Tab-separated table of C-alpha atoms in Angstrom:
chain	number	residue	atom	x	y	z
A	4	MET	CA	-0.349	-0.008	-0.014
A	5	THR	CA	1.434	3.243	-1.311
A	6	ALA	CA	2.376	6.250	1.220
A	7	ALA	CA	-0.423	7.882	0.291
A	8	LEU	CA	-3.395	5.148	-0.135
A	9	ALA	CA	-2.548	4.184	3.878
A	10	ALA	CA	-3.153	8.494	4.632
A	11	ASP	CA	-6.975	7.744	2.755
A	12	ARG	CA	-7.717	5.157	4.282
A	13	ASP	CA	-6.706	6.395	7.818
A	14	ALA	CA	-8.866	9.789	6.570
A	15	VAL	CA	-11.786	7.289	6.343
A	16	LEU	CA	-11.406	5.216	9.333
A	17	ARG	CA	-10.810	8.424	12.031
A	18	SER	CA	-14.396	9.581	10.105
A	19	THR	CA	-16.138	6.177	9.782
A	20	PRO	CA	-18.506	6.545	13.514
A	21	VAL	CA	-17.945	3.587	16.043
A	22	ARG	CA	-21.845	1.773	16.614
A	23	ARG	CA	-19.315	-1.119	17.886
A	24	LEU	CA	-16.676	-2.765	19.428
A	25	THR	CA	-14.737	-5.694	19.919
A	26	VAL	CA	-12.622	-6.034	23.085
A	27	LEU	CA	-9.781	-9.055	22.812
A	28	TYR	CA	-9.370	-10.423	25.911
A	29	ASP	CA	-6.846	-12.811	27.432
A	30	ALA	CA	-9.563	-15.576	29.173
A	31	HIS	CA	-6.913	-17.346	30.473
A	32	CYS	CA	-5.851	-14.611	32.702
A	33	SER	CA	-7.869	-14.285	36.103
A	34	LEU	CA	-7.051	-10.235	35.851
A	35	CYS	CA	-8.186	-10.189	32.389
A	36	ALA	CA	-11.675	-12.431	33.316
A	37	PHE	CA	-12.497	-9.842	35.766
A	38	VAL	CA	-12.106	-6.910	33.871
A	39	ARG	CA	-13.856	-8.766	31.136
A	40	ASN	CA	-17.070	-9.573	33.722
A	41	TRP	CA	-16.658	-5.387	34.773
A	42	LEU	CA	-17.012	-4.289	31.325
A	43	ALA	CA	-19.969	-7.092	30.489
A	44	ARG	CA	-21.938	-5.319	33.715
A	45	GLN	CA	-21.702	-2.071	32.611
A	46	ARG	CA	-23.659	0.536	30.853
A	47	GLN	CA	-22.819	0.561	27.419
A	48	LEU	CA	-23.511	3.420	24.873
A	49	VAL	CA	-21.410	1.346	22.271
A	50	PRO	CA	-22.108	-2.086	22.353
A	51	LEU	CA	-19.130	-3.948	23.145
A	52	ASP	CA	-18.690	-7.471	21.683
A	53	LEU	CA	-15.805	-9.660	24.245
A	54	VAL	CA	-14.046	-11.909	22.568
A	55	PRO	CA	-11.250	-14.252	23.915
A	56	ALA	CA	-8.045	-13.436	21.989
A	57	GLY	CA	-6.669	-15.835	19.655
A	58	SER	CA	-9.693	-17.807	19.698
A	59	ASP	CA	-12.118	-19.562	16.660
A	60	GLU	CA	-14.501	-16.562	16.372
A	61	ALA	CA	-11.598	-13.337	16.993
A	62	ARG	CA	-9.780	-14.838	13.835
A	63	ARG	CA	-13.441	-15.680	12.273
A	64	ARG	CA	-14.087	-11.610	12.451
A	65	PHE	CA	-10.883	-10.446	12.349
A	66	PRO	CA	-8.031	-12.986	9.814
A	67	GLU	CA	-5.633	-10.164	9.279
A	68	LEU	CA	-5.285	-8.875	12.605
A	69	ASP	CA	-1.590	-9.865	14.953
A	70	HIS	CA	-4.055	-12.446	16.937
A	71	ALA	CA	-0.080	-12.734	19.300
A	72	ALA	CA	-0.355	-9.121	19.345
A	73	ALA	CA	-3.415	-9.196	21.555
A	74	TYR	CA	-2.100	-11.720	24.017
A	75	GLU	CA	0.896	-8.930	24.625
A	76	GLU	CA	-1.573	-5.847	24.988
A	77	ILE	CA	-5.231	-5.602	25.005
A	78	THR	CA	-6.844	-4.918	21.546
A	79	VAL	CA	-9.998	-3.151	20.415
A	80	VAL	CA	-11.404	-3.336	17.254
A	81	GLY	CA	-14.137	-1.108	15.485
A	82	ASP	CA	-16.797	-2.152	13.433
A	83	GLY	CA	-15.332	0.674	10.843
A	84	GLY	CA	-11.819	-1.597	10.983
A	85	GLN	CA	-10.256	1.094	13.552
A	86	VAL	CA	-7.906	-1.240	15.471
A	87	TYR	CA	-6.974	0.452	19.007
A	88	ARG	CA	-4.120	-1.539	21.221
A	89	GLY	CA	-2.703	-0.179	25.115
A	90	ALA	CA	-3.422	2.952	26.312
A	91	SER	CA	-5.845	3.380	23.521
A	92	ALA	CA	-7.454	0.747	23.813
A	93	TRP	CA	-8.652	1.358	27.655
A	94	VAL	CA	-9.682	5.050	26.613
A	95	VAL	CA	-12.362	3.424	23.521
A	96	CYS	CA	-13.768	1.206	26.360
A	97	LEU	CA	-13.878	3.925	28.791
A	98	TRP	CA	-15.439	5.742	25.951
A	99	ALA	CA	-17.740	3.367	25.348
A	100	LEU	CA	-19.342	3.078	28.432
A	101	SER	CA	-21.961	5.715	30.273
A	102	ALA	CA	-20.550	6.467	33.235
A	103	TYR	CA	-16.968	6.547	32.275
A	104	ARG	CA	-17.598	8.366	28.845
A	105	PRO	CA	-16.305	11.758	30.985
A	106	LEU	CA	-13.507	9.961	32.188
A	107	ALA	CA	-12.217	8.984	28.714
A	108	HIS	CA	-12.390	12.299	27.061
A	109	ARG	CA	-10.133	13.281	29.833
A	110	ILE	CA	-7.979	11.114	29.417
A	111	SER	CA	-7.870	11.427	25.800
A	112	THR	CA	-5.434	14.476	25.708
A	113	PRO	CA	-1.374	13.185	25.321
A	114	SER	CA	-0.883	13.988	29.241
A	115	GLY	CA	-4.168	11.914	29.868
A	116	LEU	CA	-2.979	9.387	27.853
A	117	ARG	CA	0.339	8.964	29.558
A	118	PHE	CA	-1.552	8.272	32.394
A	119	ALA	CA	-3.700	5.486	31.232
A	120	ARG	CA	-0.336	4.176	29.558
A	121	GLY	CA	1.006	3.825	33.276
A	122	ALA	CA	-1.744	2.566	34.320
A	123	VAL	CA	-2.054	-0.009	31.386
A	124	LEU	CA	1.402	-0.846	32.078
A	125	ALA	CA	1.129	-1.166	35.849
A	126	ALA	CA	-1.732	-3.512	35.378
A	127	ALA	CA	0.568	-5.688	32.716
A	128	LYS	CA	3.386	-5.888	35.395
A	129	TYR	CA	0.694	-7.081	37.469
A	130	ARG	CA	-0.567	-9.250	34.797
A	131	GLY	CA	3.061	-10.493	33.889
A	132	SER	CA	3.889	-11.236	37.795
A	133	HIS	CA	0.606	-13.160	38.240
A	134	TRP	CA	0.154	-15.362	35.069
A	135	PRO	CA	2.488	-16.064	32.502
A	136	PRO	CA	1.548	-16.415	29.403
A	137	PRO	CA	0.103	-19.360	27.737
A	138	ALA	CA	3.103	-21.616	25.762
A	139	ALA	CA	2.773	-21.128	21.936
A	140	GLY	CA	1.339	-24.277	20.261
A	141	PRO	CA	1.701	-25.489	16.408
A	142	VAL	CA	-1.059	-23.765	15.412
A	143	GLY	CA	-1.208	-20.228	17.591
A	144	TRP	CA	-1.878	-20.540	21.337
A	145	ALA	CA	-2.601	-24.221	22.929
A	146	TYR	CA	-2.365	-26.353	26.370
A	147	GLN	CA	0.192	-28.575	26.779
A	148	PRO	CA	-0.235	-30.774	29.616
A	149	ALA	CA	2.777	-31.256	31.834
A	150	GLY	CA	4.770	-35.163	31.106
A	151	GLY	CA	2.290	-35.284	28.303
A	152	CYS	CA	-0.706	-38.019	28.499
A	153	ASP	CA	-1.196	-41.110	29.876
A	154	VAL	CA	-3.846	-42.200	28.547
A	155	ARG	CA	-3.149	-45.250	25.911
A	156	HIS	CA	-4.809	-44.939	22.660
A	157	ALA	CA	-5.267	-48.120	20.403
Protein backbone atom coordinates (compact mmCIF):
# COMPACT_ATOMS: atom_id res chain seq x y z
CA MET A 1 0.00 0.00 0.00
CA THR A 2 1.38 3.38 -0.95
CA ALA A 3 1.70 6.21 1.57
CA ALA A 4 -1.11 8.12 -0.16
CA LEU A 5 -3.46 5.13 0.01
CA ALA A 6 -2.57 4.56 3.67
CA ALA A 7 -3.25 8.24 4.46
CA ASP A 8 -6.61 8.03 2.64
CA ARG A 9 -7.53 4.87 4.57
CA ASP A 10 -6.57 6.50 7.88
CA ALA A 11 -8.70 9.57 7.06
CA VAL A 12 -11.70 7.36 6.28
CA LEU A 13 -11.23 5.39 9.53
CA ARG A 14 -11.03 8.63 11.55
CA SER A 15 -14.29 9.86 10.03
CA THR A 16 -16.12 6.52 10.32
CA PRO A 17 -18.48 6.46 13.31
CA VAL A 18 -17.94 3.67 15.82
CA ARG A 19 -21.18 1.79 16.47
CA ARG A 20 -19.78 -1.40 18.03
CA LEU A 21 -16.45 -2.47 19.53
CA THR A 22 -14.89 -5.90 19.96
CA VAL A 23 -12.61 -6.26 22.98
CA LEU A 24 -10.10 -9.10 22.66
CA TYR A 25 -9.04 -10.34 26.10
CA ASP A 26 -6.93 -13.20 27.46
CA ALA A 27 -9.48 -15.72 28.76
CA HIS A 28 -6.72 -17.57 30.70
CA CYS A 29 -5.84 -14.53 32.81
CA SER A 30 -7.97 -13.93 35.90
CA LEU A 31 -7.24 -10.17 35.82
CA CYS A 32 -8.38 -10.00 32.19
CA ALA A 33 -11.48 -12.09 32.99
CA PHE A 34 -12.26 -9.74 35.90
CA VAL A 35 -12.03 -6.69 33.62
CA ARG A 36 -14.11 -8.50 30.98
CA ASN A 37 -16.84 -9.21 33.55
CA TRP A 38 -16.68 -5.62 34.82
CA LEU A 39 -17.10 -4.28 31.27
CA ALA A 40 -20.06 -6.61 30.68
CA ARG A 41 -21.84 -5.27 33.79
CA GLN A 42 -21.52 -1.61 32.78
CA ARG A 43 -24.18 0.37 30.91
CA GLN A 44 -22.81 0.61 27.38
CA LEU A 45 -23.40 3.54 25.04
CA VAL A 46 -21.56 1.60 22.35
CA PRO A 47 -22.05 -2.19 22.47
CA LEU A 48 -18.96 -4.18 23.45
CA ASP A 49 -18.44 -7.69 22.12
CA LEU A 50 -16.07 -9.46 24.51
CA VAL A 51 -14.17 -12.15 22.62
CA PRO A 52 -11.25 -14.28 23.85
CA ALA A 53 -8.01 -13.35 22.08
CA GLY A 54 -6.74 -15.99 19.68
CA SER A 55 -10.07 -17.84 19.71
CA ASP A 56 -11.69 -19.25 16.59
CA GLU A 57 -14.26 -16.45 16.87
CA ALA A 58 -11.55 -13.77 17.01
CA ARG A 59 -9.73 -15.29 14.02
CA ARG A 60 -12.99 -15.56 12.05
CA ARG A 61 -13.92 -11.93 12.73
CA PHE A 62 -10.45 -10.48 12.14
CA PRO A 63 -8.41 -12.78 9.85
CA GLU A 64 -5.76 -10.11 9.11
CA LEU A 65 -5.18 -9.06 12.73
CA ASP A 66 -1.97 -10.00 14.56
CA HIS A 67 -3.64 -12.30 17.10
CA ALA A 68 -0.43 -13.04 19.00
CA ALA A 69 -0.10 -9.30 19.72
CA ALA A 70 -3.57 -9.33 21.30
CA TYR A 71 -2.08 -11.46 24.11
CA GLU A 72 0.65 -8.88 24.68
CA GLU A 73 -1.65 -5.86 25.10
CA ILE A 74 -5.36 -5.21 25.09
CA THR A 75 -6.72 -4.91 21.57
CA VAL A 76 -10.06 -3.36 20.63
CA VAL A 77 -11.45 -3.41 17.09
CA GLY A 78 -14.12 -1.00 15.90
CA ASP A 79 -16.86 -2.04 13.50
CA GLY A 80 -15.37 0.33 10.89
CA GLY A 81 -11.98 -1.41 10.96
CA GLN A 82 -10.35 0.81 13.60
CA VAL A 83 -7.78 -1.00 15.76
CA TYR A 84 -6.84 0.30 19.21
CA ARG A 85 -4.04 -1.17 21.33
CA GLY A 86 -2.67 -0.47 24.79
CA ALA A 87 -3.68 2.82 26.43
CA SER A 88 -5.83 3.86 23.46
CA ALA A 89 -7.77 0.60 23.76
CA TRP A 90 -8.50 1.29 27.44
CA VAL A 91 -9.63 4.82 26.63
CA VAL A 92 -11.99 3.63 23.88
CA CYS A 93 -13.44 1.00 26.26
CA LEU A 94 -14.15 3.73 28.83
CA TRP A 95 -15.60 5.91 26.06
CA ALA A 96 -18.10 3.16 25.25
CA LEU A 97 -19.42 3.14 28.85
CA SER A 98 -22.08 5.58 30.02
CA ALA A 99 -20.56 6.32 33.43
CA TYR A 100 -16.98 6.62 32.15
CA ARG A 101 -17.29 8.59 28.88
CA PRO A 102 -16.42 11.91 30.57
CA LEU A 103 -13.27 10.30 32.03
CA ALA A 104 -12.38 8.90 28.60
CA HIS A 105 -12.58 12.40 27.12
CA ARG A 106 -10.32 13.77 29.88
CA ILE A 107 -7.66 11.10 29.45
CA SER A 108 -7.71 11.15 25.64
CA THR A 109 -5.37 14.17 25.75
CA PRO A 110 -1.61 13.64 25.39
CA SER A 111 -1.05 14.01 29.16
CA GLY A 112 -4.08 11.84 29.91
CA LEU A 113 -2.79 9.13 27.58
CA ARG A 114 0.52 9.15 29.49
CA PHE A 115 -1.50 8.52 32.66
CA ALA A 116 -3.53 5.78 30.95
CA ARG A 117 -0.33 4.22 29.57
CA GLY A 118 1.14 4.16 33.10
CA ALA A 119 -2.00 2.44 34.41
CA VAL A 120 -1.85 -0.10 31.58
CA LEU A 121 1.84 -0.78 32.29
CA ALA A 122 1.10 -1.25 36.00
CA ALA A 123 -1.68 -3.72 35.16
CA ALA A 124 0.60 -5.53 32.70
CA LYS A 125 3.36 -5.77 35.31
CA TYR A 126 0.89 -7.17 37.86
CA ARG A 127 -0.51 -9.60 35.29
CA GLY A 128 2.96 -10.70 34.19
CA SER A 129 4.01 -11.41 37.76
CA HIS A 130 0.95 -13.58 38.43
CA TRP A 131 0.01 -15.21 35.14
CA PRO A 132 2.64 -16.33 32.63
CA PRO A 133 1.48 -16.24 29.00
CA PRO A 134 0.12 -19.49 27.58
CA ALA A 135 2.64 -21.76 25.85
CA ALA A 136 2.80 -21.39 22.08
CA GLY A 137 1.57 -24.46 20.22
CA PRO A 138 1.90 -25.50 16.62
CA VAL A 139 -1.20 -23.46 15.59
CA GLY A 140 -1.11 -20.40 17.85
CA TRP A 141 -1.64 -20.66 21.58
CA ALA A 142 -2.38 -24.08 23.05
CA TYR A 143 -2.38 -25.79 26.42
CA GLN A 144 0.35 -28.38 26.82
CA PRO A 145 -0.12 -30.64 29.87
CA ALA A 146 3.04 -31.33 31.87
CA GLY A 147 4.39 -34.83 31.47
CA GLY A 148 2.32 -35.69 28.41
CA CYS A 149 -0.77 -37.84 28.14
CA ASP A 150 -1.07 -40.99 30.29
CA VAL A 151 -3.91 -42.41 28.16
CA ARG A 152 -2.93 -45.20 25.78
CA HIS A 153 -4.63 -44.98 22.41
CA ALA A 154 -5.39 -48.17 20.51
